[in-house]
């Protein structure tokens, strides 16, 4: 409970008045000559304990009535705390707002025409009214930098839209919250109220990835023993008819551009969508047949009569949430991928060479390459198999750290000597009838992901006779016995892909190509994605680096970190898109989170549809009733006993 | 006693006289008067009011024999007539210090008005009226007389009566009961703040002496309601001792005690066929006397 006129609380001191009057009355009593002393003496002797209790109750009721009067004059406001009065909650030094600025916060708030972000800011404005003297600090998910506000109105000013306005980015809330807590710790702030406004989209929490971070947040809040309070306010979006557009992949040809698009919609009917294609400002329409709930569509966009380098914008028809209707591409920036092969196993070398030759327009095979040449940096991707000297290992490591990629196959001669960038187990052999089989892999993303039309890679058909398990890196595919078939390890700017077997008949049927070919093509794709070429997303670290790019719209406020669109620099185009994960509708399981972050000082609530959640009603009328009840009680206690008639009635 | 001019005519309430003066107020018991009057006498004999026939007993006066009855029945009967005599009404005023209490006028002043009004009424109907001021040490008496100057003497005496000293009403009433020889009406004006047993004794004593006993129980409204808004030190009018208390706390108990005392006195009066009238000092005199007058004019 807080008060709009706290000065009136001084009136509580007046509650002592009845007691003082009582004492003063005893001291300054009146004198009365009296005849019927015989009754008086007996009455005083027989005065019961109940009478004394009644007197003290009367005094108490008068005191409480004055207290209630003082409180009602101070205009009390209802508290959302569990307890009616929480004095520890009175004056936080800092009110911190953590803003989820992800793109999904642009959706409309339930039953309102305002966006979730706007509504969240208004909630914080209301929240801050309870402690007008506290400092206001804001941290948001794009830059994760704290901003100190002089006044709450700054949140809504146009000048601050770069910091608090809408974005097309994603977000990592645990990271941002943790950063905010670190700032508070560094600033040695004692008493803090932290409000996190978010739609609690799961993709902005990355719970598995941030498990440790979430635990840290809980521990930090708990360690402050109530001085820091963290409130999560969920803003629920309205159920609206919406289509969203994301790109899974794309393929460039000389005069054609083939994006693989995933159109998702919450409409239940099959319908034809008029999709606008804008190539370098030239508009055309294509029809797309949409089958609910999602459709993968690969249009062929003609680039004939277009400049060699340019941009493409694909737009779905306008709907109630148009932020996810557009997708931007650039073309003509693609360069050939330089691949160097250093394989001791002849079968492996032949196989890889054959795969590289499948797309000679895209892949340049550096056939003269040798590990000893020390010119590794001429390549984008290395295919390595077999023993390498420590000197060569060191060269390769440097290459990886500088952003190079390596596909690593095991050595077949039983040499268990570790590489500087990978460690291996000993070679294992399966019996003739009992092959090593692959049972599990990441079907959703990465190089093992299902195809655009939902087909799985044929990994269960692999028959592996010998294997040598790489020990380091993230496992993307597992054998039945839980061992790693394939690992991906990031070192510096680069990546090492390690297979556990060879495309050699003595080792496996990997050489039949039904798994290895798509895997290598995907690795080529992944390796081709230099910042200039790949599908950049707003809010990612790359977008922050490219913040100086000029938007083709000419709007100076448009930045790649927050706004999707086409940007240009020195005649080169860059396409930044809305974060793909923002189109996922999966929400955080609040019950699970409450368990994970179970703490008395972490509160979870949902924004009310009709009124602001922190809008606190004045409750003076409650205290008026309480005061009247006390006065009534006092009056009843002070009622004279029933009179008896004596003699003639007064005229 | 020589008659004296009095300036205390305000003790006679004209409104009450106008209201009750038409019909004589009669005694509820036979009286022994010296002259003929409106009241029943305890004597029977020759008079105008026939009472009964009674068989003659040898030795009785043959003059009162009814000769017509003897002629018709040959039996000796005496014809009895009821005597009507005058009343001697004694007004006994408690002059203890407790009678000094009361607002707007004291209980004593209120009692004086009752006495003055009744004295006038009784003298006016030919009855003898006397006054006894019951002081703590002795009684100051004016014997009952029926001459008109008696009113002046009574009013003068009332005018100079003051409430002072300890309450000795019971002792004084015992003295009055003894001193009034023949049957009379004894009207006591007091607040009766004494032990009910002692009051019962003296009422019985007076009744045993064949007197008609009337008690005017005079109280002040503050005594009856006991409403005070703050702590009060009560100082005894008769003794000077004091009690500091919060009246609101003991009020219930006070009223209970008072009610109990009143019930006791009512009970005594009922047992002794005495009359008890409760009066409050802020009542008009005619109202205070209304019940008394009604009961006596309807006899």
PDB file of N, CA and C in Angstrom, chain A residues 345-417:
ATOM      1  N   UNK A 345      43.658 -40.994 -47.656  1.00  0.00           N
ATOM      2  CA  UNK A 345      42.867 -42.106 -48.169  1.00  0.00           C
ATOM      3  C   UNK A 345      42.373 -41.746 -49.566  1.00  0.00           C
ATOM      4  N   UNK A 346      42.775 -42.579 -50.510  1.00  0.00           N
ATOM      5  CA  UNK A 346      42.474 -42.270 -51.916  1.00  0.00           C
ATOM      6  C   UNK A 346      40.969 -42.252 -52.183  1.00  0.00           C
ATOM      7  N   UNK A 347      40.235 -43.190 -51.566  1.00  0.00           N
ATOM      8  CA  UNK A 347      38.773 -43.251 -51.769  1.00  0.00           C
ATOM      9  C   UNK A 347      38.116 -41.958 -51.291  1.00  0.00           C
ATOM     10  N   UNK A 348      38.567 -41.523 -50.185  1.00  0.00           N
ATOM     11  CA  UNK A 348      37.981 -40.308 -49.603  1.00  0.00           C
ATOM     12  C   UNK A 348      38.264 -39.120 -50.507  1.00  0.00           C
ATOM     13  N   UNK A 349      39.499 -39.023 -50.945  1.00  0.00           N
ATOM     14  CA  UNK A 349      39.890 -37.899 -51.787  1.00  0.00           C
ATOM     15  C   UNK A 349      39.077 -37.883 -53.094  1.00  0.00           C
ATOM     16  N   UNK A 350      38.948 -39.082 -53.706  1.00  0.00           N
ATOM     17  CA  UNK A 350      38.204 -39.175 -54.960  1.00  0.00           C
ATOM     18  C   UNK A 350      36.738 -38.754 -54.763  1.00  0.00           C
ATOM     19  N   UNK A 351      36.185 -39.222 -53.678  1.00  0.00           N
ATOM     20  CA  UNK A 351      34.772 -38.957 -53.412  1.00  0.00           C
ATOM     21  C   UNK A 351      34.523 -37.456 -53.225  1.00  0.00           C
ATOM     22  N   UNK A 352      35.401 -36.838 -52.423  1.00  0.00           N
ATOM     23  CA  UNK A 352      35.215 -35.415 -52.125  1.00  0.00           C
ATOM     24  C   UNK A 352      35.427 -34.580 -53.389  1.00  0.00           C
ATOM     25  N   UNK A 353      36.407 -34.982 -54.159  1.00  0.00           N
ATOM     26  CA  UNK A 353      36.677 -34.262 -55.409  1.00  0.00           C
ATOM     27  C   UNK A 353      35.449 -34.317 -56.317  1.00  0.00           C
ATOM     28  N   UNK A 354      34.839 -35.499 -56.355  1.00  0.00           N
ATOM     29  CA  UNK A 354      33.646 -35.667 -57.200  1.00  0.00           C
ATOM     30  C   UNK A 354      32.503 -34.769 -56.725  1.00  0.00           C
ATOM     31  N   UNK A 355      32.328 -34.659 -55.429  1.00  0.00           N
ATOM     32  CA  UNK A 355      31.245 -33.819 -54.880  1.00  0.00           C
ATOM     33  C   UNK A 355      31.510 -32.362 -55.215  1.00  0.00           C
ATOM     34  N   UNK A 356      32.792 -31.947 -55.090  1.00  0.00           N
ATOM     35  CA  UNK A 356      33.130 -30.547 -55.356  1.00  0.00           C
ATOM     36  C   UNK A 356      32.885 -30.209 -56.835  1.00  0.00           C
ATOM     37  N   UNK A 357      33.081 -31.184 -57.685  1.00  0.00           N
ATOM     38  CA  UNK A 357      32.901 -30.940 -59.115  1.00  0.00           C
ATOM     39  C   UNK A 357      31.433 -30.911 -59.540  1.00  0.00           C
ATOM     40  N   UNK A 358      30.541 -31.216 -58.626  1.00  0.00           N
ATOM     41  CA  UNK A 358      29.112 -31.191 -58.950  1.00  0.00           C
ATOM     42  C   UNK A 358      28.659 -29.776 -59.309  1.00  0.00           C
ATOM     43  N   UNK A 359      29.268 -28.772 -58.684  1.00  0.00           N
ATOM     44  CA  UNK A 359      28.837 -27.390 -58.907  1.00  0.00           C
ATOM     45  C   UNK A 359      30.061 -26.527 -59.217  1.00  0.00           C
ATOM     46  N   UNK A 360      30.602 -26.691 -60.432  1.00  0.00           N
ATOM     47  CA  UNK A 360      31.855 -25.990 -60.735  1.00  0.00           C
ATOM     48  C   UNK A 360      31.702 -24.469 -60.781  1.00  0.00           C
ATOM     49  N   UNK A 361      30.435 -23.994 -60.938  1.00  0.00           N
ATOM     50  CA  UNK A 361      30.240 -22.535 -60.965  1.00  0.00           C
ATOM     51  C   UNK A 361      30.351 -21.933 -59.568  1.00  0.00           C
ATOM     52  N   UNK A 362      30.195 -22.763 -58.618  1.00  0.00           N
ATOM     53  CA  UNK A 362      30.156 -22.244 -57.255  1.00  0.00           C
ATOM     54  C   UNK A 362      31.416 -22.622 -56.474  1.00  0.00           C
ATOM     55  N   UNK A 363      31.944 -23.789 -56.786  1.00  0.00           N
ATOM     56  CA  UNK A 363      33.058 -24.294 -55.985  1.00  0.00           C
ATOM     57  C   UNK A 363      34.321 -24.345 -56.833  1.00  0.00           C
ATOM     58  N   UNK A 364      35.353 -23.727 -56.329  1.00  0.00           N
ATOM     59  CA  UNK A 364      36.668 -23.767 -56.981  1.00  0.00           C
ATOM     60  C   UNK A 364      37.536 -24.748 -56.211  1.00  0.00           C
ATOM     61  N   UNK A 365      37.904 -25.824 -56.868  1.00  0.00           N
ATOM     62  CA  UNK A 365      38.687 -26.861 -56.202  1.00  0.00           C
ATOM     63  C   UNK A 365      40.165 -26.553 -56.372  1.00  0.00           C
ATOM     64  N   UNK A 366      40.825 -26.331 -55.278  1.00  0.00           N
ATOM     65  CA  UNK A 366      42.242 -25.983 -55.292  1.00  0.00           C
ATOM     66  C   UNK A 366      43.047 -27.273 -55.306  1.00  0.00           C
ATOM     67  N   UNK A 367      43.258 -27.780 -56.516  1.00  0.00           N
ATOM     68  CA  UNK A 367      43.875 -29.105 -56.637  1.00  0.00           C
ATOM     69  C   UNK A 367      45.362 -29.079 -56.314  1.00  0.00           C
ATOM     70  N   UNK A 368      45.973 -27.933 -56.408  1.00  0.00           N
ATOM     71  CA  UNK A 368      47.408 -27.847 -56.142  1.00  0.00           C
ATOM     72  C   UNK A 368      47.681 -27.600 -54.655  1.00  0.00           C
ATOM     73  N   UNK A 369      46.694 -27.673 -53.915  1.00  0.00           N
ATOM     74  CA  UNK A 369      46.845 -27.340 -52.504  1.00  0.00           C
ATOM     75  C   UNK A 369      47.627 -28.421 -51.745  1.00  0.00           C
ATOM     76  N   UNK A 370      48.464 -27.998 -50.835  1.00  0.00           N
ATOM     77  CA  UNK A 370      49.166 -28.929 -49.954  1.00  0.00           C
ATOM     78  C   UNK A 370      49.278 -28.271 -48.590  1.00  0.00           C
ATOM     79  N   UNK A 371      49.160 -29.139 -47.551  1.00  0.00           N
ATOM     80  CA  UNK A 371      49.244 -28.595 -46.189  1.00  0.00           C
ATOM     81  C   UNK A 371      50.603 -27.948 -45.958  1.00  0.00           C
ATOM     82  N   UNK A 372      51.568 -28.459 -46.662  1.00  0.00           N
ATOM     83  CA  UNK A 372      52.923 -27.960 -46.451  1.00  0.00           C
ATOM     84  C   UNK A 372      53.144 -26.603 -47.116  1.00  0.00           C
ATOM     85  N   UNK A 373      52.232 -26.223 -48.029  1.00  0.00           N
ATOM     86  CA  UNK A 373      52.425 -24.984 -48.781  1.00  0.00           C
ATOM     87  C   UNK A 373      52.283 -23.735 -47.928  1.00  0.00           C
ATOM     88  N   UNK A 374      51.698 -23.889 -46.769  1.00  0.00           N
ATOM     89  CA  UNK A 374      51.497 -22.793 -45.819  1.00  0.00           C
ATOM     90  C   UNK A 374      50.649 -21.667 -46.415  1.00  0.00           C
ATOM     91  N   UNK A 375      49.925 -22.003 -47.484  1.00  0.00           N
ATOM     92  CA  UNK A 375      49.038 -20.983 -48.052  1.00  0.00           C
ATOM     93  C   UNK A 375      47.581 -21.374 -47.805  1.00  0.00           C
ATOM     94  N   UNK A 376      47.322 -21.731 -46.608  1.00  0.00           N
ATOM     95  CA  UNK A 376      45.968 -22.196 -46.264  1.00  0.00           C
ATOM     96  C   UNK A 376      44.936 -21.105 -46.453  1.00  0.00           C
ATOM     97  N   UNK A 377      45.354 -19.843 -46.215  1.00  0.00           N
ATOM     98  CA  UNK A 377      44.395 -18.754 -46.251  1.00  0.00           C
ATOM     99  C   UNK A 377      43.833 -18.492 -47.645  1.00  0.00           C
ATOM    100  N   UNK A 378      44.407 -19.108 -48.625  1.00  0.00           N
ATOM    101  CA  UNK A 378      43.853 -18.980 -49.976  1.00  0.00           C
ATOM    102  C   UNK A 378      42.524 -19.723 -50.086  1.00  0.00           C
ATOM    103  N   UNK A 379      42.264 -20.620 -49.158  1.00  0.00           N
ATOM    104  CA  UNK A 379      41.045 -21.442 -49.193  1.00  0.00           C
ATOM    105  C   UNK A 379      40.003 -20.910 -48.212  1.00  0.00           C
ATOM    106  N   UNK A 380      38.728 -21.283 -48.563  1.00  0.00           N
ATOM    107  CA  UNK A 380      37.649 -21.011 -47.594  1.00  0.00           C
ATOM    108  C   UNK A 380      37.372 -22.251 -46.758  1.00  0.00           C
ATOM    109  N   UNK A 381      37.549 -23.400 -47.376  1.00  0.00           N
ATOM    110  CA  UNK A 381      37.197 -24.659 -46.712  1.00  0.00           C
ATOM    111  C   UNK A 381      38.272 -25.695 -46.995  1.00  0.00           C
ATOM    112  N   UNK A 382      38.661 -26.446 -45.950  1.00  0.00           N
ATOM    113  CA  UNK A 382      39.656 -27.518 -46.128  1.00  0.00           C
ATOM    114  C   UNK A 382      38.995 -28.848 -45.838  1.00  0.00           C
ATOM    115  N   UNK A 383      39.345 -29.864 -46.667  1.00  0.00           N
ATOM    116  CA  UNK A 383      38.904 -31.242 -46.425  1.00  0.00           C
ATOM    117  C   UNK A 383      40.138 -32.013 -45.993  1.00  0.00           C
ATOM    118  N   UNK A 384      40.200 -32.463 -44.765  1.00  0.00           N
ATOM    119  CA  UNK A 384      41.414 -33.082 -44.245  1.00  0.00           C
ATOM    120  C   UNK A 384      41.117 -34.517 -43.828  1.00  0.00           C
ATOM    121  N   UNK A 385      41.983 -35.393 -44.189  1.00  0.00           N
ATOM    122  CA  UNK A 385      41.881 -36.773 -43.694  1.00  0.00           C
ATOM    123  C   UNK A 385      43.296 -37.285 -43.499  1.00  0.00           C
ATOM    124  N   UNK A 386      43.524 -37.867 -42.329  1.00  0.00           N
ATOM    125  CA  UNK A 386      44.813 -38.493 -42.103  1.00  0.00           C
ATOM    126  C   UNK A 386      45.745 -37.660 -41.256  1.00  0.00           C
ATOM    127  N   UNK A 387      46.851 -38.292 -40.969  1.00  0.00           N
ATOM    128  CA  UNK A 387      47.834 -37.710 -40.049  1.00  0.00           C
ATOM    129  C   UNK A 387      48.408 -36.417 -40.602  1.00  0.00           C
ATOM    130  N   UNK A 388      48.617 -35.447 -39.759  1.00  0.00           N
ATOM    131  CA  UNK A 388      49.306 -34.214 -40.134  1.00  0.00           C
ATOM    132  C   UNK A 388      50.327 -33.905 -39.054  1.00  0.00           C
ATOM    133  N   UNK A 389      51.389 -33.268 -39.484  1.00  0.00           N
ATOM    134  CA  UNK A 389      52.466 -32.982 -38.539  1.00  0.00           C
ATOM    135  C   UNK A 389      52.040 -31.867 -37.587  1.00  0.00           C
ATOM    136  N   UNK A 390      52.737 -31.766 -36.420  1.00  0.00           N
ATOM    137  CA  UNK A 390      52.388 -30.697 -35.466  1.00  0.00           C
ATOM    138  C   UNK A 390      52.459 -29.311 -36.106  1.00  0.00           C
ATOM    139  N   UNK A 391      53.414 -29.141 -36.983  1.00  0.00           N
ATOM    140  CA  UNK A 391      53.558 -27.839 -37.660  1.00  0.00           C
ATOM    141  C   UNK A 391      52.326 -27.555 -38.531  1.00  0.00           C
ATOM    142  N   UNK A 392      51.913 -28.637 -39.258  1.00  0.00           N
ATOM    143  CA  UNK A 392      50.720 -28.480 -40.099  1.00  0.00           C
ATOM    144  C   UNK A 392      49.480 -28.223 -39.248  1.00  0.00           C
ATOM    145  N   UNK A 393      49.398 -28.958 -38.132  1.00  0.00           N
ATOM    146  CA  UNK A 393      48.258 -28.760 -37.202  1.00  0.00           C
ATOM    147  C   UNK A 393      48.174 -27.310 -36.765  1.00  0.00           C
ATOM    148  N   UNK A 394      49.316 -26.775 -36.446  1.00  0.00           N
ATOM    149  CA  UNK A 394      49.365 -25.399 -35.961  1.00  0.00           C
ATOM    150  C   UNK A 394      48.910 -24.423 -37.051  1.00  0.00           C
ATOM    151  N   UNK A 395      49.283 -24.708 -38.286  1.00  0.00           N
ATOM    152  CA  UNK A 395      48.866 -23.885 -39.431  1.00  0.00           C
ATOM    153  C   UNK A 395      47.339 -23.955 -39.598  1.00  0.00           C
ATOM    154  N   UNK A 396      46.837 -25.193 -39.467  1.00  0.00           N
ATOM    155  CA  UNK A 396      45.380 -25.398 -39.639  1.00  0.00           C
ATOM    156  C   UNK A 396      44.616 -24.651 -38.545  1.00  0.00           C
ATOM    157  N   UNK A 397      45.129 -24.733 -37.325  1.00  0.00           N
ATOM    158  CA  UNK A 397      44.461 -24.058 -36.202  1.00  0.00           C
ATOM    159  C   UNK A 397      44.382 -22.554 -36.438  1.00  0.00           C
ATOM    160  N   UNK A 398      45.492 -21.997 -36.922  1.00  0.00           N
ATOM    161  CA  UNK A 398      45.500 -20.561 -37.232  1.00  0.00           C
ATOM    162  C   UNK A 398      44.436 -20.227 -38.276  1.00  0.00           C
ATOM    163  N   UNK A 399      44.377 -21.113 -39.292  1.00  0.00           N
ATOM    164  CA  UNK A 399      43.415 -20.948 -40.383  1.00  0.00           C
ATOM    165  C   UNK A 399      41.975 -20.948 -39.834  1.00  0.00           C
ATOM    166  N   UNK A 400      41.733 -21.881 -38.912  1.00  0.00           N
ATOM    167  CA  UNK A 400      40.356 -21.981 -38.343  1.00  0.00           C
ATOM    168  C   UNK A 400      40.034 -20.733 -37.518  1.00  0.00           C
ATOM    169  N   UNK A 401      40.988 -20.374 -36.678  1.00  0.00           N
ATOM    170  CA  UNK A 401      40.749 -19.234 -35.792  1.00  0.00           C
ATOM    171  C   UNK A 401      40.442 -17.966 -36.588  1.00  0.00           C
ATOM    172  N   UNK A 402      41.034 -17.866 -37.762  1.00  0.00           N
ATOM    173  CA  UNK A 402      40.829 -16.678 -38.592  1.00  0.00           C
ATOM    174  C   UNK A 402      39.508 -16.735 -39.369  1.00  0.00           C
ATOM    175  N   UNK A 403      38.716 -17.807 -39.155  1.00  0.00           N
ATOM    176  CA  UNK A 403      37.404 -17.863 -39.810  1.00  0.00           C
ATOM    177  C   UNK A 403      37.300 -18.973 -40.832  1.00  0.00           C
ATOM    178  N   UNK A 404      38.363 -19.781 -40.996  1.00  0.00           N
ATOM    179  CA  UNK A 404      38.322 -20.870 -41.954  1.00  0.00           C
ATOM    180  C   UNK A 404      37.510 -22.041 -41.436  1.00  0.00           C
ATOM    181  N   UNK A 405      37.068 -22.903 -42.374  1.00  0.00           N
ATOM    182  CA  UNK A 405      36.289 -24.076 -41.986  1.00  0.00           C
ATOM    183  C   UNK A 405      37.015 -25.332 -42.444  1.00  0.00           C
ATOM    184  N   UNK A 406      36.895 -26.373 -41.623  1.00  0.00           N
ATOM    185  CA  UNK A 406      37.602 -27.623 -41.920  1.00  0.00           C
ATOM    186  C   UNK A 406      36.632 -28.780 -41.771  1.00  0.00           C
ATOM    187  N   UNK A 407      36.628 -29.668 -42.821  1.00  0.00           N
ATOM    188  CA  UNK A 407      35.891 -30.934 -42.681  1.00  0.00           C
ATOM    189  C   UNK A 407      36.944 -31.989 -42.393  1.00  0.00           C
ATOM    190  N   UNK A 408      36.822 -32.627 -41.262  1.00  0.00           N
ATOM    191  CA  UNK A 408      37.876 -33.490 -40.745  1.00  0.00           C
ATOM    192  C   UNK A 408      37.420 -34.945 -40.744  1.00  0.00           C
ATOM    193  N   UNK A 409      38.165 -35.814 -41.406  1.00  0.00           N
ATOM    194  CA  UNK A 409      37.859 -37.250 -41.378  1.00  0.00           C
ATOM    195  C   UNK A 409      38.927 -37.961 -40.547  1.00  0.00           C
ATOM    196  N   UNK A 410      38.586 -39.090 -39.927  1.00  0.00           N
ATOM    197  CA  UNK A 410      39.572 -39.765 -39.066  1.00  0.00           C
ATOM    198  C   UNK A 410      40.705 -40.398 -39.863  1.00  0.00           C
ATOM    199  N   UNK A 411      41.824 -40.586 -39.180  1.00  0.00           N
ATOM    200  CA  UNK A 411      42.971 -41.263 -39.762  1.00  0.00           C
ATOM    201  C   UNK A 411      42.696 -42.769 -39.759  1.00  0.00           C
ATOM    202  N   UNK A 412      43.018 -43.475 -40.813  1.00  0.00           N
ATOM    203  CA  UNK A 412      42.636 -44.904 -40.873  1.00  0.00           C
ATOM    204  C   UNK A 412      43.726 -45.839 -40.389  1.00  0.00           C
ATOM    205  N   UNK A 413      44.917 -45.332 -40.061  1.00  0.00           N
ATOM    206  CA  UNK A 413      45.997 -46.256 -39.719  1.00  0.00           C
ATOM    207  C   UNK A 413      46.152 -46.467 -38.210  1.00  0.00           C
ATOM    208  N   UNK A 414      45.141 -46.150 -37.438  1.00  0.00           N
ATOM    209  CA  UNK A 414      45.190 -46.440 -36.006  1.00  0.00           C
ATOM    210  C   UNK A 414      46.004 -45.463 -35.205  1.00  0.00           C
ATOM    211  N   UNK A 415      46.395 -44.389 -35.819  1.00  0.00           N
ATOM    212  CA  UNK A 415      47.160 -43.364 -35.094  1.00  0.00           C
ATOM    213  C   UNK A 415      46.204 -42.536 -34.223  1.00  0.00           C
ATOM    214  N   UNK A 416      46.396 -42.634 -32.911  1.00  0.00           N
ATOM    215  CA  UNK A 416      45.491 -41.940 -31.994  1.00  0.00           C
ATOM    216  C   UNK A 416      46.040 -40.608 -31.522  1.00  0.00           C
ATOM    217  N   UNK A 417      47.073 -40.160 -32.152  1.00  0.00           N
ATOM    218  CA  UNK A 417      47.678 -38.918 -31.715  1.00  0.00           C
ATOM    219  C   UNK A 417      46.675 -37.771 -31.902  1.00  0.00           C
TER     220      UNK A 417
END
